[in-house]
Amino acid sequence: MKQEEFLVVTRQKYNGAAKKAKPLIVGLNFTNACNLKCKLCGTAADRPLADELTTQELYQVIDNMVQAGVTHMSFGGGEPTVREDLIPVVRYATRSISSVGLVTNGYLLNEKYTSKLAQAGLRQVMVSLDGAIPETHDANRGEGSFEKAIEAIKNCLREGMSTRISFTISQTNFPELKDVLALALELDVALNVQEFRAGGRAKGRNELVLSREQRREMQRYLFQAQKKYGISRIGFENRYIISEDENTKKICIDPNLSDNFYDFCVGCFTGIYSFFLKANGEMMLCGRYAEDLLGNLKEKKLIEIWRNSEILKQLRNRENLKGRCGNCVNRYICGGCRRDAYRTTGDIMAEDPMCWRGR
């Protein structure tokens, strides 16, 4: 298919998907408190926010999200396990949301606590690991934290939970990517790779961000690993690689497939299928975009915000993309990284500064 025809087909499908945008996936910052002081923490987690949601408010917010159609909710932070009400809130969430996960440093996931989470209905856990060896991981999170993370992974597996390693890749651990994958395979868990951004406690550490060349190398390596071990075993922020993924392109232009979530790839999910929630109930998008502008789910209905927000309408319109992203033939199945665009320029629709395609 010629580029012009590919653009016409993917534009039509993308616009159909955007018109039916649904808040399917939410990352809930359950608390801003944390039991560690990681040097590269992207949120500078430390103490709870003064106005964090109470247990009862969390129940109401969960009901609000369920009414809007949320199908996956992930408890993050901060460190969610430091809140004493995590187990009852997990139990409440799993009654009405089909997929509920936990992102944790693993420090408190001993056998007893992990068992209680499993009994509450939790079935998915991602444990943060910053390297394949204790020296790398502990340099960021503190002495003994690598051992705690590995113990947590084993405890989750013992409870039959779907378990992943969450690996944030930067200049500090880029050489260990292959070893981290080998460790994941050895432990029989999946691997999820996300890229370091210089925010939070690591603000100003831009020298630790991957170069375009490293990002291309990483994505091509993980793309091949997906082919070998399966997409369920390897996850990563796979924007740009779609320019080399002929199979996904064929799926996206298949006339027998719809423009629904499982049939068409819109690339960047934020504001189309996903959003984040601060510990006080305020909605935001990836990269903290629109923080304090969308509304608080204690007070507003999610479904109304999702349908009526002018901010979300502008974001979903890929005709608003600028620079290289606005001229890219893959803009309707990629969209670039809106977080990186916003982080570097203050404009959510600017071109993605880290895209390696054609460079």
CSV table of C-alpha atoms in Angstrom, one decimal:
chain,number,residue,atom,x,y,z
A,1,MET,CA,0.0,0.0,0.0
A,2,LYS,CA,1.3,3.4,-0.9
A,3,GLN,CA,2.0,6.0,1.8
A,4,GLU,CA,-0.9,8.2,0.7
A,5,GLU,CA,-3.4,5.4,0.9
A,6,PHE,CA,-1.9,4.2,4.2
A,7,LEU,CA,-2.4,7.7,5.7
A,8,VAL,CA,-6.0,7.9,4.5
A,9,VAL,CA,-6.9,4.5,5.9
A,10,THR,CA,-5.2,5.0,9.3
A,11,ARG,CA,-6.6,8.5,9.6
A,12,GLN,CA,-10.1,7.2,9.1
A,13,LYS,CA,-9.6,4.4,11.7
A,14,TYR,CA,-7.9,6.7,14.2
A,15,ASN,CA,-10.6,9.3,14.0
A,16,GLY,CA,-13.2,6.6,14.5
A,17,ALA,CA,-11.3,5.3,17.6
A,18,ALA,CA,-10.9,8.9,19.0
A,19,LYS,CA,-14.6,9.6,18.7
A,20,LYS,CA,-15.2,6.5,20.8
A,21,ALA,CA,-12.4,7.3,23.3
A,22,LYS,CA,-13.0,5.4,26.6
A,23,PRO,CA,-11.2,5.7,29.9
A,24,LEU,CA,-10.2,2.0,30.1
A,25,ILE,CA,-6.8,2.2,31.9
A,26,VAL,CA,-6.0,4.3,35.0
A,27,GLY,CA,-2.8,4.6,37.0
A,28,LEU,CA,-3.7,5.5,40.6
A,29,ASN,CA,-1.1,7.2,42.7
A,30,PHE,CA,-2.4,5.5,45.8
A,31,THR,CA,-0.2,7.7,48.1
A,32,ASN,CA,2.7,10.0,47.7
A,33,ALA,CA,4.4,8.4,50.8
A,34,CYS,CA,7.3,5.9,50.3
A,35,ASN,CA,9.5,3.8,52.6
A,36,LEU,CA,12.6,4.4,50.3
A,37,LYS,CA,14.4,7.5,49.1
A,38,CYS,CA,15.4,6.4,45.6
A,39,LYS,CA,17.8,8.8,44.1
A,40,LEU,CA,16.1,8.7,40.6
A,41,CYS,CA,12.5,8.7,41.8
A,42,GLY,CA,10.4,10.4,39.1
A,43,THR,CA,7.8,11.6,41.6
A,44,ALA,CA,10.1,12.6,44.5
A,45,ALA,CA,7.9,10.4,46.7
A,46,ASP,CA,8.4,11.0,50.4
A,47,ARG,CA,5.4,12.0,52.6
A,48,PRO,CA,1.7,11.6,52.0
A,49,LEU,CA,-0.1,14.5,50.4
A,50,ALA,CA,-2.1,16.6,53.0
A,51,ASP,CA,-5.3,15.9,51.1
A,52,GLU,CA,-4.9,12.3,50.1
A,53,LEU,CA,-8.2,10.4,49.5
A,54,THR,CA,-9.6,8.6,52.5
A,55,THR,CA,-10.7,5.0,52.3
A,56,GLN,CA,-14.3,6.0,51.8
A,57,GLU,CA,-13.4,8.6,49.2
A,58,LEU,CA,-11.4,5.9,47.4
A,59,TYR,CA,-14.4,3.6,47.3
A,60,GLN,CA,-16.5,6.5,45.8
A,61,VAL,CA,-13.8,7.3,43.2
A,62,ILE,CA,-13.6,3.6,42.2
A,63,ASP,CA,-17.3,3.5,41.7
A,64,ASN,CA,-17.0,6.7,39.6
A,65,MET,CA,-14.4,5.1,37.4
A,66,VAL,CA,-16.4,1.8,37.1
A,67,GLN,CA,-19.4,3.8,35.9
A,68,ALA,CA,-17.2,5.3,33.2
A,69,GLY,CA,-16.0,2.0,32.0
A,70,VAL,CA,-12.5,1.6,33.5
A,71,THR,CA,-11.4,-2.0,33.0
A,72,HIS,CA,-7.8,-1.9,34.4
A,73,MET,CA,-6.6,0.0,37.5
A,74,SER,CA,-3.0,-0.1,38.8
A,75,PHE,CA,-2.1,0.9,42.3
A,76,GLY,CA,1.1,2.9,42.3
A,77,GLY,CA,2.7,5.8,44.2
A,78,GLY,CA,4.8,6.6,46.1
A,79,GLU,CA,4.8,3.1,47.5
A,80,PRO,CA,1.2,1.8,47.8
A,81,THR,CA,2.1,-0.9,50.4
A,82,VAL,CA,2.8,1.7,53.1
A,83,ARG,CA,-0.9,2.7,53.3
A,84,GLU,CA,-2.6,0.6,55.9
A,85,ASP,CA,-5.9,0.4,53.9
A,86,LEU,CA,-4.3,-1.1,50.7
A,87,ILE,CA,-5.8,-4.5,51.3
A,88,PRO,CA,-9.5,-3.4,51.8
A,89,VAL,CA,-9.2,-1.0,48.9
A,90,VAL,CA,-7.8,-3.8,46.6
A,91,ARG,CA,-10.6,-6.0,47.8
A,92,TYR,CA,-13.2,-3.3,46.9
A,93,ALA,CA,-11.6,-2.6,43.5
A,94,THR,CA,-11.4,-6.3,42.4
A,95,ARG,CA,-15.1,-6.8,43.0
A,96,SER,CA,-15.9,-4.5,40.1
A,97,ILE,CA,-12.8,-3.9,38.0
A,98,SER,CA,-11.7,-7.0,35.9
A,99,SER,CA,-8.0,-6.2,36.0
A,100,VAL,CA,-6.3,-4.7,39.1
A,101,GLY,CA,-2.5,-4.4,39.4
A,102,LEU,CA,0.1,-3.2,41.9
A,103,VAL,CA,3.4,-1.4,41.2
A,104,THR,CA,5.7,-1.8,44.1
A,105,ASN,CA,9.3,-1.7,45.3
A,106,GLY,CA,8.6,-5.0,47.0
A,107,TYR,CA,10.1,-4.1,50.3
A,108,LEU,CA,7.1,-5.0,52.4
A,109,LEU,CA,5.9,-8.0,50.3
A,110,ASN,CA,6.8,-10.7,52.7
A,111,GLU,CA,5.0,-14.1,52.5
A,112,LYS,CA,2.2,-13.0,55.0
A,113,TYR,CA,1.4,-9.7,53.4
A,114,THR,CA,1.5,-11.1,49.8
A,115,SER,CA,-0.9,-13.8,50.9
A,116,LYS,CA,-3.3,-11.2,52.2
A,117,LEU,CA,-3.2,-9.3,48.9
A,118,ALA,CA,-3.9,-12.5,47.0
A,119,GLN,CA,-6.8,-13.2,49.3
A,120,ALA,CA,-8.1,-9.7,48.6
A,121,GLY,CA,-8.2,-10.6,44.9
A,122,LEU,CA,-5.0,-9.1,43.6
A,123,ARG,CA,-3.7,-11.0,40.6
A,124,GLN,CA,-1.1,-8.8,39.0
A,125,VAL,CA,2.1,-7.3,40.5
A,126,MET,CA,5.0,-5.3,39.0
A,127,VAL,CA,8.1,-5.2,41.2
A,128,SER,CA,10.6,-2.5,40.4
A,129,LEU,CA,14.2,-3.7,39.6
A,130,ASP,CA,16.9,-1.3,38.5
A,131,GLY,CA,19.5,-3.8,37.4
A,132,ALA,CA,20.5,-7.4,37.2
A,133,ILE,CA,22.8,-7.2,40.2
A,134,PRO,CA,22.5,-5.8,43.7
A,135,GLU,CA,25.1,-3.2,43.2
A,136,THR,CA,23.2,-1.4,40.4
A,137,HIS,CA,19.8,-1.7,42.1
A,138,ASP,CA,20.9,-0.8,45.6
A,139,ALA,CA,22.9,2.3,44.3
A,140,ASN,CA,19.5,3.9,43.6
A,141,ARG,CA,17.2,2.4,46.2
A,142,GLY,CA,19.4,1.5,49.2
A,143,GLU,CA,21.4,-1.4,50.5
A,144,GLY,CA,19.4,-4.7,50.7
A,145,SER,CA,16.6,-3.5,48.4
A,146,PHE,CA,17.6,-5.8,45.6
A,147,GLU,CA,17.3,-8.9,47.9
A,148,LYS,CA,13.9,-7.6,49.0
A,149,ALA,CA,12.7,-7.2,45.4
A,150,ILE,CA,13.7,-10.7,44.4
A,151,GLU,CA,12.0,-12.1,47.6
A,152,ALA,CA,8.9,-10.2,46.7
A,153,ILE,CA,8.9,-11.6,43.2
A,154,LYS,CA,9.1,-15.1,44.5
A,155,ASN,CA,6.4,-14.5,47.1
A,156,CYS,CA,4.1,-13.3,44.3
A,157,LEU,CA,4.8,-16.3,42.2
A,158,ARG,CA,4.1,-18.5,45.1
A,159,GLU,CA,0.6,-17.0,45.3
A,160,GLY,CA,0.0,-17.6,41.6
A,161,MET,CA,0.1,-13.9,40.7
A,162,SER,CA,1.0,-12.7,37.3
A,163,THR,CA,4.3,-11.1,38.1
A,164,ARG,CA,6.5,-8.6,36.1
A,165,ILE,CA,9.8,-6.9,36.6
A,166,SER,CA,9.5,-3.2,36.1
A,167,PHE,CA,12.8,-2.0,34.7
A,168,THR,CA,13.4,1.8,34.3
A,169,ILE,CA,16.2,2.1,31.9
A,170,SER,CA,18.7,4.9,31.9
A,171,GLN,CA,22.4,5.5,31.4
A,172,THR,CA,23.1,3.9,34.8
A,173,ASN,CA,21.8,0.5,33.8
A,174,PHE,CA,21.5,0.4,30.0
A,175,PRO,CA,24.4,-2.1,29.7
A,176,GLU,CA,22.4,-4.5,31.9
A,177,LEU,CA,19.3,-4.7,29.7
A,178,LYS,CA,20.1,-8.2,28.3
A,179,ASP,CA,21.0,-9.5,31.8
A,180,VAL,CA,17.8,-8.1,33.2
A,181,LEU,CA,15.8,-10.0,30.5
A,182,ALA,CA,17.9,-13.2,31.3
A,183,LEU,CA,17.0,-12.7,35.0
A,184,ALA,CA,13.3,-12.3,34.2
A,185,LEU,CA,13.4,-15.5,32.1
A,186,GLU,CA,15.2,-17.3,34.9
A,187,LEU,CA,12.6,-16.2,37.5
A,188,ASP,CA,9.8,-17.1,35.0
A,189,VAL,CA,8.3,-13.6,35.1
A,190,ALA,CA,7.5,-11.0,32.4
A,191,LEU,CA,9.6,-7.9,31.8
A,192,ASN,CA,8.3,-4.4,31.4
A,193,VAL,CA,10.8,-1.7,30.3
A,194,GLN,CA,10.1,2.0,30.7
A,195,GLU,CA,12.5,4.9,30.0
A,196,PHE,CA,14.0,7.2,32.6
A,197,ARG,CA,12.9,10.8,32.5
A,198,ALA,CA,14.7,13.5,34.5
A,199,GLY,CA,11.9,14.5,36.9
A,200,GLY,CA,11.1,14.4,40.5
A,201,ARG,CA,14.1,13.7,42.7
A,202,ALA,CA,16.1,13.2,39.5
A,203,LYS,CA,15.2,16.6,38.1
A,204,GLY,CA,18.0,18.1,36.1
A,205,ARG,CA,19.7,14.7,35.5
A,206,ASN,CA,19.3,14.9,31.8
A,207,GLU,CA,22.6,13.2,31.2
A,208,LEU,CA,21.0,10.0,32.4
A,209,VAL,CA,18.3,10.0,29.6
A,210,LEU,CA,18.9,7.5,26.8
A,211,SER,CA,20.2,8.9,23.5
A,212,ARG,CA,18.1,8.4,20.4
A,213,GLU,CA,20.7,5.8,19.3
A,214,GLN,CA,20.4,3.9,22.5
A,215,ARG,CA,16.6,4.1,22.4
A,216,ARG,CA,16.6,2.7,18.9
A,217,GLU,CA,18.9,-0.1,19.9
A,218,MET,CA,16.8,-0.9,23.0
A,219,GLN,CA,13.5,-1.0,21.1
A,220,ARG,CA,14.9,-3.1,18.3
A,221,TYR,CA,16.3,-5.6,20.8
A,222,LEU,CA,13.0,-5.8,22.8
A,223,PHE,CA,11.0,-6.0,19.6
A,224,GLN,CA,13.0,-9.1,18.6
A,225,ALA,CA,12.6,-10.5,22.2
A,226,GLN,CA,8.8,-10.1,21.9
A,227,LYS,CA,8.9,-12.2,18.7
A,228,LYS,CA,10.9,-14.9,20.5
A,229,TYR,CA,9.2,-15.0,23.9
A,230,GLY,CA,5.8,-13.5,23.2
A,231,ILE,CA,4.3,-10.1,23.6
A,232,SER,CA,2.8,-11.1,27.0
A,233,ARG,CA,6.4,-11.7,28.3
A,234,ILE,CA,8.0,-8.5,27.0
A,235,GLY,CA,6.5,-5.0,27.4
A,236,PHE,CA,8.0,-1.7,26.5
A,237,GLU,CA,7.1,1.8,25.2
A,238,ASN,CA,7.1,0.7,21.6
A,239,ARG,CA,6.5,4.0,19.8
A,240,TYR,CA,8.7,4.5,16.7
A,241,ILE,CA,9.3,0.8,16.3
A,242,ILE,CA,6.0,0.6,14.6
A,243,SER,CA,7.7,2.1,11.6
A,244,GLU,CA,9.5,-1.3,11.3
A,245,ASP,CA,6.6,-3.5,12.5
A,246,GLU,CA,5.0,-4.6,9.2
A,247,ASN,CA,2.7,-7.1,10.9
A,248,THR,CA,1.0,-4.4,13.1
A,249,LYS,CA,0.7,-2.1,10.1
A,250,LYS,CA,-1.2,-4.8,8.3
A,251,ILE,CA,-3.5,-5.3,11.2
A,252,CYS,CA,-4.1,-1.5,11.4
A,253,ILE,CA,-5.2,-1.3,7.8
A,254,ASP,CA,-7.1,-4.6,7.7
A,255,PRO,CA,-10.6,-3.7,6.3
A,256,ASN,CA,-12.1,-6.7,8.2
A,257,LEU,CA,-11.0,-5.3,11.6
A,258,SER,CA,-12.7,-2.4,13.4
A,259,ASP,CA,-11.2,0.7,15.0
A,260,ASN,CA,-11.9,-0.6,18.5
A,261,PHE,CA,-9.2,-1.0,21.2
A,262,TYR,CA,-8.2,-4.5,20.3
A,263,ASP,CA,-8.3,-4.1,16.5
A,264,PHE,CA,-6.5,-0.8,15.9
A,265,CYS,CA,-3.3,0.7,17.3
A,266,VAL,CA,-3.6,4.4,18.2
A,267,GLY,CA,0.0,4.6,19.5
A,268,CYS,CA,0.0,7.0,22.4
A,269,PHE,CA,-2.9,6.1,24.7
A,270,THR,CA,-3.0,9.2,26.9
A,271,GLY,CA,-6.4,10.9,26.9
A,272,ILE,CA,-7.7,8.3,24.5
A,273,TYR,CA,-7.7,5.1,26.6
A,274,SER,CA,-5.7,6.0,29.7
A,275,PHE,CA,-5.2,8.6,32.4
A,276,PHE,CA,-3.6,9.0,35.8
A,277,LEU,CA,-5.0,10.0,39.2
A,278,LYS,CA,-3.2,11.8,41.9
A,279,ALA,CA,-3.5,10.6,45.5
A,280,ASN,CA,-6.0,13.4,46.2
A,281,GLY,CA,-8.3,12.4,43.3
A,282,GLU,CA,-7.1,15.0,40.7
A,283,MET,CA,-7.1,13.7,37.1
A,284,MET,CA,-4.0,14.2,35.0
A,285,LEU,CA,-2.5,12.7,31.8
A,286,CYS,CA,0.9,11.2,31.1
A,287,GLY,CA,3.8,13.5,32.1
A,288,ARG,CA,1.5,15.3,34.6
A,289,TYR,CA,-0.1,17.1,31.6
A,290,ALA,CA,-3.4,19.0,32.5
A,291,GLU,CA,-2.7,18.5,36.2
A,292,ASP,CA,-5.4,20.3,38.2
A,293,LEU,CA,-7.2,21.3,35.0
A,294,LEU,CA,-9.4,18.3,34.3
A,295,GLY,CA,-11.1,17.9,37.6
A,296,ASN,CA,-11.2,15.9,40.8
A,297,LEU,CA,-13.1,12.6,40.8
A,298,LYS,CA,-14.4,13.3,44.3
A,299,GLU,CA,-16.5,16.0,42.8
A,300,LYS,CA,-16.9,15.3,39.1
A,301,LYS,CA,-18.1,12.4,37.0
A,302,LEU,CA,-15.3,10.8,35.0
A,303,ILE,CA,-17.6,10.0,32.1
A,304,GLU,CA,-18.5,13.7,31.8
A,305,ILE,CA,-14.9,14.9,31.9
A,306,TRP,CA,-14.0,12.3,29.3
A,307,ARG,CA,-16.8,13.3,26.9
A,308,ASN,CA,-16.7,17.1,27.4
A,309,SER,CA,-13.2,18.3,28.2
A,310,GLU,CA,-11.9,20.7,25.6
A,311,ILE,CA,-8.3,19.7,26.7
A,312,LEU,CA,-9.0,16.1,25.8
A,313,LYS,CA,-10.7,17.0,22.5
A,314,GLN,CA,-7.7,19.0,21.4
A,315,LEU,CA,-5.3,16.2,22.5
A,316,ARG,CA,-7.2,13.5,20.5
A,317,ASN,CA,-7.1,15.6,17.3
A,318,ARG,CA,-3.9,14.4,15.6
A,319,GLU,CA,-4.3,17.2,13.0
A,320,ASN,CA,-3.0,19.4,15.9
A,321,LEU,CA,0.4,17.6,15.9
A,322,LYS,CA,3.3,19.8,15.0
A,323,GLY,CA,6.7,19.4,13.4
A,324,ARG,CA,8.0,16.0,12.4
A,325,CYS,CA,5.1,14.2,14.2
A,326,GLY,CA,2.5,16.3,12.3
A,327,ASN,CA,4.1,15.3,9.0
A,328,CYS,CA,4.8,11.6,9.8
A,329,VAL,CA,3.0,8.9,7.8
A,330,ASN,CA,2.6,6.9,11.1
A,331,ARG,CA,1.0,9.7,13.1
A,332,TYR,CA,-2.3,8.0,13.4
A,333,ILE,CA,-0.8,4.7,14.7
A,334,CYS,CA,2.0,6.3,16.8
A,335,GLY,CA,1.5,9.9,17.7
A,336,GLY,CA,4.9,10.1,19.3
A,337,CYS,CA,5.5,10.5,23.0
A,338,ARG,CA,3.3,13.3,24.2
A,339,ARG,CA,5.0,13.2,27.6
A,340,ASP,CA,8.4,13.9,26.1
A,341,ALA,CA,6.9,16.7,23.9
A,342,TYR,CA,5.3,18.4,26.9
A,343,ARG,CA,8.3,17.9,29.2
A,344,THR,CA,10.8,19.5,26.8
A,345,THR,CA,8.6,22.2,25.1
A,346,GLY,CA,5.6,22.8,27.4
A,347,ASP,CA,3.4,22.0,24.3
A,348,ILE,CA,1.6,18.6,24.4
A,349,MET,CA,1.2,18.7,20.6
A,350,ALA,CA,4.9,19.5,19.7
A,351,GLU,CA,7.0,17.0,17.8
A,352,ASP,CA,8.5,14.2,19.9
A,353,PRO,CA,12.1,15.3,20.5
A,354,MET,CA,13.4,11.7,21.1
A,355,CYS,CA,12.0,10.0,18.0
A,356,TRP,CA,14.8,8.1,16.2
A,357,ARG,CA,12.8,7.3,13.1
A,358,GLY,CA,14.7,8.7,10.0
A,359,ARG,CA,17.5,10.1,12.1
